[in-house]
Coordinates of C-alpha atoms and ligand atoms in Angstrom, one line a residue:
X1472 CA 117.9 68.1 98.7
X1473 CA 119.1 67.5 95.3
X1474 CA 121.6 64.4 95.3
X1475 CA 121.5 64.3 91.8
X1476 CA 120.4 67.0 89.3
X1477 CA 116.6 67.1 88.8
X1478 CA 115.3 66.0 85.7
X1479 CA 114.6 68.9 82.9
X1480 CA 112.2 69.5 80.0
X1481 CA 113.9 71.6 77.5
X1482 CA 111.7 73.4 75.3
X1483 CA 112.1 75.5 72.0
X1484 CA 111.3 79.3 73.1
X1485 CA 110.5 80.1 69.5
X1486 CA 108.1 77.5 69.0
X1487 CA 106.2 79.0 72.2
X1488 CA 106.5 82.5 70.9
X1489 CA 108.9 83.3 73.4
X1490 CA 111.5 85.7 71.4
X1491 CA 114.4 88.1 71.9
X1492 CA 112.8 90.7 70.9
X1493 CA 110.9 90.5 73.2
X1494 CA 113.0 90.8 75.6
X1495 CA 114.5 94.0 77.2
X1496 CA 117.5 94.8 75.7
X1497 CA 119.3 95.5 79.3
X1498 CA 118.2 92.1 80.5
X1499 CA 119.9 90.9 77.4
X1500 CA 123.1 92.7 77.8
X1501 CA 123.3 91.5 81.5
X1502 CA 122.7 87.7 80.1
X1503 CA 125.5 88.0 77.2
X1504 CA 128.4 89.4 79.5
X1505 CA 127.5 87.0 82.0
X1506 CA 128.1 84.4 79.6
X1507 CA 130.8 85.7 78.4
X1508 CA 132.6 85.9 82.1
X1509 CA 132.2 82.3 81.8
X1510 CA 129.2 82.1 84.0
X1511 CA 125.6 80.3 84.0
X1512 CA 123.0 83.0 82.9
X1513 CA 119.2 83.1 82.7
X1514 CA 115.9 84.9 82.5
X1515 CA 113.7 83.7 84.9
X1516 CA 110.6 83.6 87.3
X1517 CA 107.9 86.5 86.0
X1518 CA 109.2 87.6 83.2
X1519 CA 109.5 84.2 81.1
X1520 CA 105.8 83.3 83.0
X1521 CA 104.6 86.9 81.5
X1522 CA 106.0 85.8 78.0
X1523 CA 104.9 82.3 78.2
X1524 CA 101.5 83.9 78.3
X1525 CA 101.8 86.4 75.8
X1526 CA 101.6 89.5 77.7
X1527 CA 104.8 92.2 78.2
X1528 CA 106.5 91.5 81.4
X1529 CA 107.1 94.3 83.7
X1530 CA 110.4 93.9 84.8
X1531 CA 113.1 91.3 83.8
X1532 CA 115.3 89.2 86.6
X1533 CA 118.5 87.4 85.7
X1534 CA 119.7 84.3 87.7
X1535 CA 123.2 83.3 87.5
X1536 CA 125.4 81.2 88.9
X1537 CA 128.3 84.1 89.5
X1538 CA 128.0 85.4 93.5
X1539 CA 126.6 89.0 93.8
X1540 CA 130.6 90.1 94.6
X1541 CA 131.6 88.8 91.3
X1542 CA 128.3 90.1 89.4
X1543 CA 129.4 93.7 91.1
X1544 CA 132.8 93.2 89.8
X1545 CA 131.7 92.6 86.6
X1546 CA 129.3 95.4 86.3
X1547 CA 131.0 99.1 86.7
X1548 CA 127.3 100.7 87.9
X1549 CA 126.0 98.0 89.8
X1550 CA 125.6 97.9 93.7
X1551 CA 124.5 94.9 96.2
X1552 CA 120.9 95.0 98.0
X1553 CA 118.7 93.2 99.7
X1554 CA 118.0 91.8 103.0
X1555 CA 117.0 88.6 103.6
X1556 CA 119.3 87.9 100.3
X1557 CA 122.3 89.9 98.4
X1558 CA 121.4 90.4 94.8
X1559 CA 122.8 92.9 92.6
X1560 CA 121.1 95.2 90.6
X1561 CA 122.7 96.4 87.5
X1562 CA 122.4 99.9 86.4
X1563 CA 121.6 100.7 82.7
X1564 CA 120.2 104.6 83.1
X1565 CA 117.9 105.0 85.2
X1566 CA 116.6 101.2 85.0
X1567 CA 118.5 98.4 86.4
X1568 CA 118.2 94.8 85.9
X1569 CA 118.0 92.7 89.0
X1570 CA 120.3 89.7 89.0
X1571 CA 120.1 87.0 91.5
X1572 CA 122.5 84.3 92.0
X1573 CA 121.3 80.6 92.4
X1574 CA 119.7 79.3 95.4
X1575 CA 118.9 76.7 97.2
X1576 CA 116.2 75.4 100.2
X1577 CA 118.2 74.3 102.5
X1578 CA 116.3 71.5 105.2
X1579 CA 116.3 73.2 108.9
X1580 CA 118.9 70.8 109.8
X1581 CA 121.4 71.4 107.1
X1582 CA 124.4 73.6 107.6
X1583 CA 125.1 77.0 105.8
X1584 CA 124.5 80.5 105.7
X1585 CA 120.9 80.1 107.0
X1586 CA 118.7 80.5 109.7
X1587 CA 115.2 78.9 110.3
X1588 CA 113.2 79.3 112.8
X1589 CA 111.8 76.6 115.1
X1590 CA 108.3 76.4 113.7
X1591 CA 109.5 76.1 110.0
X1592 CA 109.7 79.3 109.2
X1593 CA 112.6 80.4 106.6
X1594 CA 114.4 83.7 107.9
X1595 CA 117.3 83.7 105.4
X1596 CA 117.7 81.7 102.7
X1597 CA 121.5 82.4 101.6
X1598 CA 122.7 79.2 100.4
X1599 CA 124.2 79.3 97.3
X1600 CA 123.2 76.4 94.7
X1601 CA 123.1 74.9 90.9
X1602 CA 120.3 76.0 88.5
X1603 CA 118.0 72.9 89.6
X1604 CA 118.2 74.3 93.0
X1605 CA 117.0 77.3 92.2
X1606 CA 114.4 76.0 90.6
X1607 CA 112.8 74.2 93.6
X1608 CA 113.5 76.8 96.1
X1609 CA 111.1 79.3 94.1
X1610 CA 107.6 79.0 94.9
X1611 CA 105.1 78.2 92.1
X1612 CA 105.6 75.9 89.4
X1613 CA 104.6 78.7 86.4
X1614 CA 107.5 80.9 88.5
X1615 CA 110.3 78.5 87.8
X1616 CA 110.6 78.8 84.6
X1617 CA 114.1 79.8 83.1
X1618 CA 114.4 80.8 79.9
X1619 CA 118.0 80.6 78.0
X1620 CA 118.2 83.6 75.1
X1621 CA 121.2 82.2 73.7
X1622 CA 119.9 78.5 73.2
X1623 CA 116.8 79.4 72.1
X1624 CA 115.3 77.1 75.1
X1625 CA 113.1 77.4 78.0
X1626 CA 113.8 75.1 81.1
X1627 CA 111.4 73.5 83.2
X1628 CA 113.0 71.6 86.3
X1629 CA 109.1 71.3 88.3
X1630 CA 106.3 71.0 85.4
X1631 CA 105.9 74.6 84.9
X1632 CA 104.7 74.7 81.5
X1633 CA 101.9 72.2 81.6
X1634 CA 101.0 74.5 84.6
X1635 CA 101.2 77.6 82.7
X1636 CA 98.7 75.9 79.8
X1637 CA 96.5 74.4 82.5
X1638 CA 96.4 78.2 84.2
X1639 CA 97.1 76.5 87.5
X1640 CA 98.9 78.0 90.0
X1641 CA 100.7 74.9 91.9
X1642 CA 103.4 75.0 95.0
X1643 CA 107.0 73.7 94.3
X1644 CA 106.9 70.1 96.1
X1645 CA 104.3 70.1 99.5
X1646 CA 102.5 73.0 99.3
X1647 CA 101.7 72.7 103.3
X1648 CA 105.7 73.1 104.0
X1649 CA 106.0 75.2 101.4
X1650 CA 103.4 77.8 103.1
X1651 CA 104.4 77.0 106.6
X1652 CA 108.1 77.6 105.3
X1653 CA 106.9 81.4 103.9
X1654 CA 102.9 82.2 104.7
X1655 CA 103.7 84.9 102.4
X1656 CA 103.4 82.5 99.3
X1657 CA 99.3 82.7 100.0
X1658 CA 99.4 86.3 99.5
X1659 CA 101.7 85.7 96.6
X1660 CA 99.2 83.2 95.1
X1661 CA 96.5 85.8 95.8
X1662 CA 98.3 88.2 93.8
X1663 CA 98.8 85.7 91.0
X1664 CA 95.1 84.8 90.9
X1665 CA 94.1 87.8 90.8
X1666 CA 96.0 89.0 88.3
X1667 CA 96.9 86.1 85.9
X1668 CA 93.0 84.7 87.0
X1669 CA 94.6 81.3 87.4
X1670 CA 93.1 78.9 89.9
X1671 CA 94.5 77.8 92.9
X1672 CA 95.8 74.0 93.4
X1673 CA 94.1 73.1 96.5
X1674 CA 96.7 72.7 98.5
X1675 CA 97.2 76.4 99.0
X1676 CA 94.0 77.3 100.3
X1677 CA 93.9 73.8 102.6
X1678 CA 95.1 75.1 105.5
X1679 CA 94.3 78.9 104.3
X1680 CA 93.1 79.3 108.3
X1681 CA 96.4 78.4 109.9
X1682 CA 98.7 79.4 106.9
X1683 CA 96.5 82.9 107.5
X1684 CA 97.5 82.8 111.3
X1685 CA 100.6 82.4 110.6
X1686 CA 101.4 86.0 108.9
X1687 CA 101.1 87.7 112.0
X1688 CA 105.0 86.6 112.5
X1689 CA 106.0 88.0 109.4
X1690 CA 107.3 91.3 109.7
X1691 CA 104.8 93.9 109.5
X1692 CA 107.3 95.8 107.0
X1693 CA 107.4 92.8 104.4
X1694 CA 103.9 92.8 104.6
X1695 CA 103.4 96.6 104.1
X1696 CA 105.2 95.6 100.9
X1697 CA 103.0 93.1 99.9
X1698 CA 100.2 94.9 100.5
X1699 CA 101.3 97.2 97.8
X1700 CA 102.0 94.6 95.3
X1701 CA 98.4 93.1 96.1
X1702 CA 96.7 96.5 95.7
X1703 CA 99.0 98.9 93.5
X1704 CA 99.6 96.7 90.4
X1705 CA 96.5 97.0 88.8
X1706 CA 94.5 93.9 90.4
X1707 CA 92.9 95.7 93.7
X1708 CA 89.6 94.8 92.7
X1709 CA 89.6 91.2 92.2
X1710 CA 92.8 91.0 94.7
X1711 CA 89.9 92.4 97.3
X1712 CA 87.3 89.8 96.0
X1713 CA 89.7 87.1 96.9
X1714 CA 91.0 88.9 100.2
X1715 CA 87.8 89.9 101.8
X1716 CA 86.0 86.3 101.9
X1717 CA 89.4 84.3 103.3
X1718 CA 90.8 84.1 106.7
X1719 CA 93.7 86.3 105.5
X1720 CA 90.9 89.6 105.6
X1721 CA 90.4 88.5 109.5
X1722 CA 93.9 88.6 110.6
X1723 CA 95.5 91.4 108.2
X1724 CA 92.4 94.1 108.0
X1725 CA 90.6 93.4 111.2
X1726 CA 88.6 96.2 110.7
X1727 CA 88.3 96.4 106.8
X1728 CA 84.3 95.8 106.5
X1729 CA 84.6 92.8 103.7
X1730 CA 81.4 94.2 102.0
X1731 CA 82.1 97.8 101.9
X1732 CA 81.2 99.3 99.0
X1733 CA 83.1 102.5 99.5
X1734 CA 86.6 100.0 99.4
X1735 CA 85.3 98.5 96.5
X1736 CA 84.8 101.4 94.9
X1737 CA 88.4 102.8 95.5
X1738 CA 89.9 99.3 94.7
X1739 CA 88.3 100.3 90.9
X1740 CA 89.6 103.6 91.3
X1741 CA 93.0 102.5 91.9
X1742 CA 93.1 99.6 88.8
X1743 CA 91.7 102.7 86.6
X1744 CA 94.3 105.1 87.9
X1745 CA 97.0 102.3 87.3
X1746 CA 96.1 101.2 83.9
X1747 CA 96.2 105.1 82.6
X1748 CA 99.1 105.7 84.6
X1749 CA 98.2 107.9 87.0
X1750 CA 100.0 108.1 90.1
X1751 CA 98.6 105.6 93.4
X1752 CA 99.5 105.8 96.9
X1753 CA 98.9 103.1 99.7
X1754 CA 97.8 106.1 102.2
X1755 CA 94.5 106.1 100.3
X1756 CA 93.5 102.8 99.8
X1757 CA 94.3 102.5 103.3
X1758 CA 92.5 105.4 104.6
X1759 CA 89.1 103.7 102.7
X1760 CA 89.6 100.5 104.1
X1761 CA 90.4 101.8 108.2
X1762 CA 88.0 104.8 107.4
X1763 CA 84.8 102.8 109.3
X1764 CA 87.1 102.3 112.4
X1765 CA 88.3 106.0 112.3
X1766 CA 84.4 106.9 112.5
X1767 CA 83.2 104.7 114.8
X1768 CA 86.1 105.4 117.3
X1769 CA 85.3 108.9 117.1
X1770 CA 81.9 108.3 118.0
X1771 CA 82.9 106.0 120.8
X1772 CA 85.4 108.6 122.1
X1773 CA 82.5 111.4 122.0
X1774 CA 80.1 109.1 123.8
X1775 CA 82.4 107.8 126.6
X1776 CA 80.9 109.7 129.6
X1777 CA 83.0 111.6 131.9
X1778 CA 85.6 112.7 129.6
X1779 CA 84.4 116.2 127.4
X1780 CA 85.7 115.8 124.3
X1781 CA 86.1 118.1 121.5
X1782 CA 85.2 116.8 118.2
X1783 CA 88.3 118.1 116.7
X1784 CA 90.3 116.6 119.6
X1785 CA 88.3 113.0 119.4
X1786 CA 89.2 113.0 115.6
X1787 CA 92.6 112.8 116.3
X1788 CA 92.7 110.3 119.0
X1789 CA 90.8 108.6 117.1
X1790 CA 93.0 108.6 113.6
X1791 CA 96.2 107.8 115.7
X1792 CA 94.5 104.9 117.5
X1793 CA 93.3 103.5 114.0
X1794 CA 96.2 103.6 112.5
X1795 CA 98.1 101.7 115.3
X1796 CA 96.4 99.3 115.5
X1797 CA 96.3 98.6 111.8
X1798 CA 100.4 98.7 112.2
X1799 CA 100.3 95.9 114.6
X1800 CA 100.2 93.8 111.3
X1801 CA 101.1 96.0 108.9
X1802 CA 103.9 98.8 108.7
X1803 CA 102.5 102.0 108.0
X1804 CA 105.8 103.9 106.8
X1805 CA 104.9 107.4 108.3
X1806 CA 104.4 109.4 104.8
X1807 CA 101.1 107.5 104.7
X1808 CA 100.3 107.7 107.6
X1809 CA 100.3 111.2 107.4
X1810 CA 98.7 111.2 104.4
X1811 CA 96.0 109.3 105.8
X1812 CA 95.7 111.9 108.7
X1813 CA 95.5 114.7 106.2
X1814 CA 92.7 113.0 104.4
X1815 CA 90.4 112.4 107.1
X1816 CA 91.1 115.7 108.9
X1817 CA 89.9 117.2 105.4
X1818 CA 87.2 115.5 105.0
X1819 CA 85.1 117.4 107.8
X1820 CA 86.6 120.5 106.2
X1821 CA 84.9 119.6 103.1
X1822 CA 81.9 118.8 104.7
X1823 CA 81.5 121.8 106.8
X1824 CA 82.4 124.3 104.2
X1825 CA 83.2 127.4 106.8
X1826 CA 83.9 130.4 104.8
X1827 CA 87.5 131.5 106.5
X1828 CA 89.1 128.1 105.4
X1829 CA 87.7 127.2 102.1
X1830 CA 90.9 129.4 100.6
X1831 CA 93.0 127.3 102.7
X1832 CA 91.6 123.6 102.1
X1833 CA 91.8 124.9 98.3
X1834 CA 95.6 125.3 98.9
X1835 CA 95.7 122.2 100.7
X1836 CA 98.3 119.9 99.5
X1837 CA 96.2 117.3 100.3
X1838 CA 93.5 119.0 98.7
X1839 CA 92.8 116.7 95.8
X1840 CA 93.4 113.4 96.9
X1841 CA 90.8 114.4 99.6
X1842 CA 87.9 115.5 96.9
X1843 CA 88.4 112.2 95.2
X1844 CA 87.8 110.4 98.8
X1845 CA 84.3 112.7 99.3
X1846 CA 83.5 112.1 95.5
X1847 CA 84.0 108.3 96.7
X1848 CA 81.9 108.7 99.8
X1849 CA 79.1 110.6 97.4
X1850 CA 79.1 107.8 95.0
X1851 CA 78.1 105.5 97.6
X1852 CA 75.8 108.2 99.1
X1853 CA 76.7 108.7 102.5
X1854 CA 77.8 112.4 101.2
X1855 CA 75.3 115.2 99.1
X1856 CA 76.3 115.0 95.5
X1857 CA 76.0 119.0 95.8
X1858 CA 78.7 119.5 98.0
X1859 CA 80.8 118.0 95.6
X1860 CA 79.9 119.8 92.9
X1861 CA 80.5 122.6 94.7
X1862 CA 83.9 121.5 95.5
X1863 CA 84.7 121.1 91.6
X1864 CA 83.4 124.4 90.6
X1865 CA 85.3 126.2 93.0
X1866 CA 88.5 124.0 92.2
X1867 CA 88.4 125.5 88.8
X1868 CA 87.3 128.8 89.4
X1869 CA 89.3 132.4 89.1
X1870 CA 89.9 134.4 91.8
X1871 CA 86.3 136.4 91.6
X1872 CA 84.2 133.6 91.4
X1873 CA 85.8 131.5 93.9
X1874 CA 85.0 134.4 96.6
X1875 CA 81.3 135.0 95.5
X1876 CA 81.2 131.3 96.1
X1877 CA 82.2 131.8 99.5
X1878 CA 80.8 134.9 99.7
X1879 CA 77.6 132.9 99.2
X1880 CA 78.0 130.8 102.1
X1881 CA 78.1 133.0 105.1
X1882 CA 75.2 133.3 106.9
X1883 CA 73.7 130.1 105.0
X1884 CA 76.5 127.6 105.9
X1885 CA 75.7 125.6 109.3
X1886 CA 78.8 126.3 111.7
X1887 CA 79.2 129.3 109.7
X1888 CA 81.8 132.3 110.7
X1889 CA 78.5 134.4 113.0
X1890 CA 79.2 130.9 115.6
X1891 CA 82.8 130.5 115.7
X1892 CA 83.7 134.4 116.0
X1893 CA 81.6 134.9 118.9
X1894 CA 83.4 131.7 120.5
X1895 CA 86.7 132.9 119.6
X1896 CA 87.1 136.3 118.9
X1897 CA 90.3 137.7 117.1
X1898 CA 91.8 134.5 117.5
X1899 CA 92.5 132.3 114.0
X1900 CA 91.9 128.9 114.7
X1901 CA 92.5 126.5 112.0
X1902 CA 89.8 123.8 113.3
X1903 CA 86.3 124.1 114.3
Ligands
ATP2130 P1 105.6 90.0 89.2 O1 105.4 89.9 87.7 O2 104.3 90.4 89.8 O3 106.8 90.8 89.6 P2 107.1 87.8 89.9 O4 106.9 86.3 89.8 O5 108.3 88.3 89.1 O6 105.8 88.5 89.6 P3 108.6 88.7 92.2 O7 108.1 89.1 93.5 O8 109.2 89.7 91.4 O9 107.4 88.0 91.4 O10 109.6 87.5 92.4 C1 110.4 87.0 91.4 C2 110.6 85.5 91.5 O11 111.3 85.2 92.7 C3 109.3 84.7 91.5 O12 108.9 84.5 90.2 C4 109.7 83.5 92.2 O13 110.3 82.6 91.4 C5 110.7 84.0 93.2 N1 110.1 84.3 94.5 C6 109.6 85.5 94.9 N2 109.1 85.5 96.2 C7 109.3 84.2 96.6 C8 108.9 83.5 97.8 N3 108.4 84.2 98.8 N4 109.3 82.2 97.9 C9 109.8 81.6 96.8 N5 110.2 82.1 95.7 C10 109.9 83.4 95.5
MG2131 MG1 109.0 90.3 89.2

């Protein structure tokens, strides 16, 4: 695309507060013997936004103009990844630095190692390029920025910076080939507002309905990773807010009920857990937002005439068929899916209290995040606050106390031990 070089704006860093030292030294180190090899070395996309706006970035990424074979031989601990592209990460402890080589967008017609697909959309994107290049092949304007640690200068090839004061988020050149090119950019937008609270250019959310369609041909894996970078950095809650009320709730969370207050609810959770850096999974932000299906196919599945279901046995139809379907869009990697089983099996344990497995649901390893659903599902009142207090006190309780607790329940519980041993004697059955 670019016959000639595009036309920069070269900026002093210092006088927009942009620093070394603010920099992580790694990142640095990468940069220096870059340059030093005689190549083109930058800080760009997140991390110079993140500085731009005063805050600390969370990771710093390197573009170069050295291939990832020559960054590898460069760099003693470093190794290749990536799929769609090669980068190279570069290992400095137990931290790397990610270093990407330049890019460019190459038109579907255009030879090289590429690949598009008939409808627009971008499968690889391997095409080596200058710096410009790079810089229009990104996808937001306040993500292109580069920033050069040795010249004291940030580079701005598409009108970044005015973007950046302006706290606009704006496509790289038409934002509707842009999104038809990678639908993934609107989640990536969503992400941004959310958590930089910038404002969309319109010509985002212009075709939101059809750019929303459009994710269902993007492999449900990428978007299992997006879905953690829209709900596991910190931003669930207002990422939800945005989700929930576009087209892009309709075709990734069919089932997610937008004004559920028990997702809401665990969206805060999550943002509190993250900021005091607590440890998150997807597994239980997913179990909240498929947890209406679960119930409601279980209730369907004990209705359906003709076929006598156990409840036990409808609960697990019912959690595997809830989870497919959510996986028809979204990969479900099966750790958390398992998870999410766990969680919902526990939750009727929690609820029926029967004496024989209280010790065991204790020992659960599942046990906590479990509590910390019912305490959700209390908080919005479809659970008795009592229960859970009775699940805290026996969570911290010695030995003695814990079995006058349970001693307590038989013969007061409903579906105490008196029912199930005259169904089952002598046999130990794990599920009632
Ligand atoms: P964060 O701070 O949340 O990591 P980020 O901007 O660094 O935000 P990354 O996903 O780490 O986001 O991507 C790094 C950079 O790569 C982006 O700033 C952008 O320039 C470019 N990029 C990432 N994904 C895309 C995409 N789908 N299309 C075009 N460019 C992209
Ligand atoms: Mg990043």
């Amino acid at each position: 695309m670019n016959a000639h070089p595009a036309a920069v704006t070269k900026l002093n860093a210092k006088a927009l507060n942009v620093t070394r030292d603010r920099v992580d030294p790694n990142a640095l180190d990468v940069v220096r013997r870059l340059r030093d090899a005689g190549f083109q070395a930058l800080l760009v996309g997140g991390c110079v936004r993140d500085l731009l706006l005063g805050a600390s970035p969370k990771d710093f990424d390197v573009a170069t103009d050295a291939t990832p074979e020559q960054v590898r031989r460069l760099f003693r601990r470093s190794r290749m990844v990536g799929r769609r592209f090669k980068i190279a990460h570069v290992h400095y402890g137990r931290e790397f630095v990610e270093v990407s080589t330049f890019r460019k967008l190459l038109a579907a017609n255009e030879k090289g190692d590429h690949a598009a697909h008939p409808n627009g959309l971008i499968l690889r994107d391997n095409a080596y390029g200058t710096l410009d290049e790079d810089a229009f092949r990104r996808d937001f304007t306040v993500n292109a920025l580069y920033y050069d640690p040795h010249g004291g200068e940030i580079l701005d090839f598409v009108g970044g910076i005015d973007d950046i004061e302006r706290h606009c988020l704006r496509c790289i050149g038409n934002p509707r080939e842009r999104l038809r090119e990678d639908p993934v950019r609107l989640l990536r937008a969503m992400r941004f507002q959310a958590k930089l609270g910038f404002a969309l250019d319109a010509g985002i959310t212009r075709d939101e309905r059809l750019t929303a369609e459009r994710l269902t041909a993007i492999p449900p894996a990428r978007l299992f990773e997006e879905f953690v970078k829209l709900f596991l950095t910190g931003h669930a809650a207002d990422a939800w807010r945005i989700v929930k009320t576009s087209r892009v709730r309709n075709v990734l969370f069919p089932t997610a009920p937008p004004d559920s207050p028990l997702i809401l609810l665990a969206m805060d959770s999550t943002d509190r857990r993250v900021g005091e850096n607590k440890p998150v999974t997807p597994g239980f932000l997913l179990a909240v937002m498929l947890w209406e299906d679960y119930r409601s196919r279980i209730e369907e599945l004990m209705a359906s005439r003709g076929t006598k279901r156990k409840p036990r046995e409808a609960a697990l139809v019912a959690a595997h068929e809830t989870v497919a379907a959510q996986r028809a869009t979204i990969a479900i990697p099966r750790r958390f899916s398992n998870f999410i089983h766990d969680i919902w099996h526990l939750q009727e344990r929690l609820e029926s209290r029967r004496p024989k497995q209280v010790h065991r649901t204790l020992s659960h390893l599942r046990f906590r995040a479990a509590y910390d659903f019912l305490l959700l599902r209390a908080e919005i009142g479809t659970v008795n606050r009592d229960l859970v207090r009775w699940w805290e006190e026996i969570q911290d309780a010695d030995t003695e106390r814990r079995d006058a607790m349970v001693n307590a329940l038989r013969g007061s519980a409903p579906g105490g031990t008196r029912r199930r041993r005259r169904r089952r004697r002598g046999h130990r059955q794990d599920d009632g």
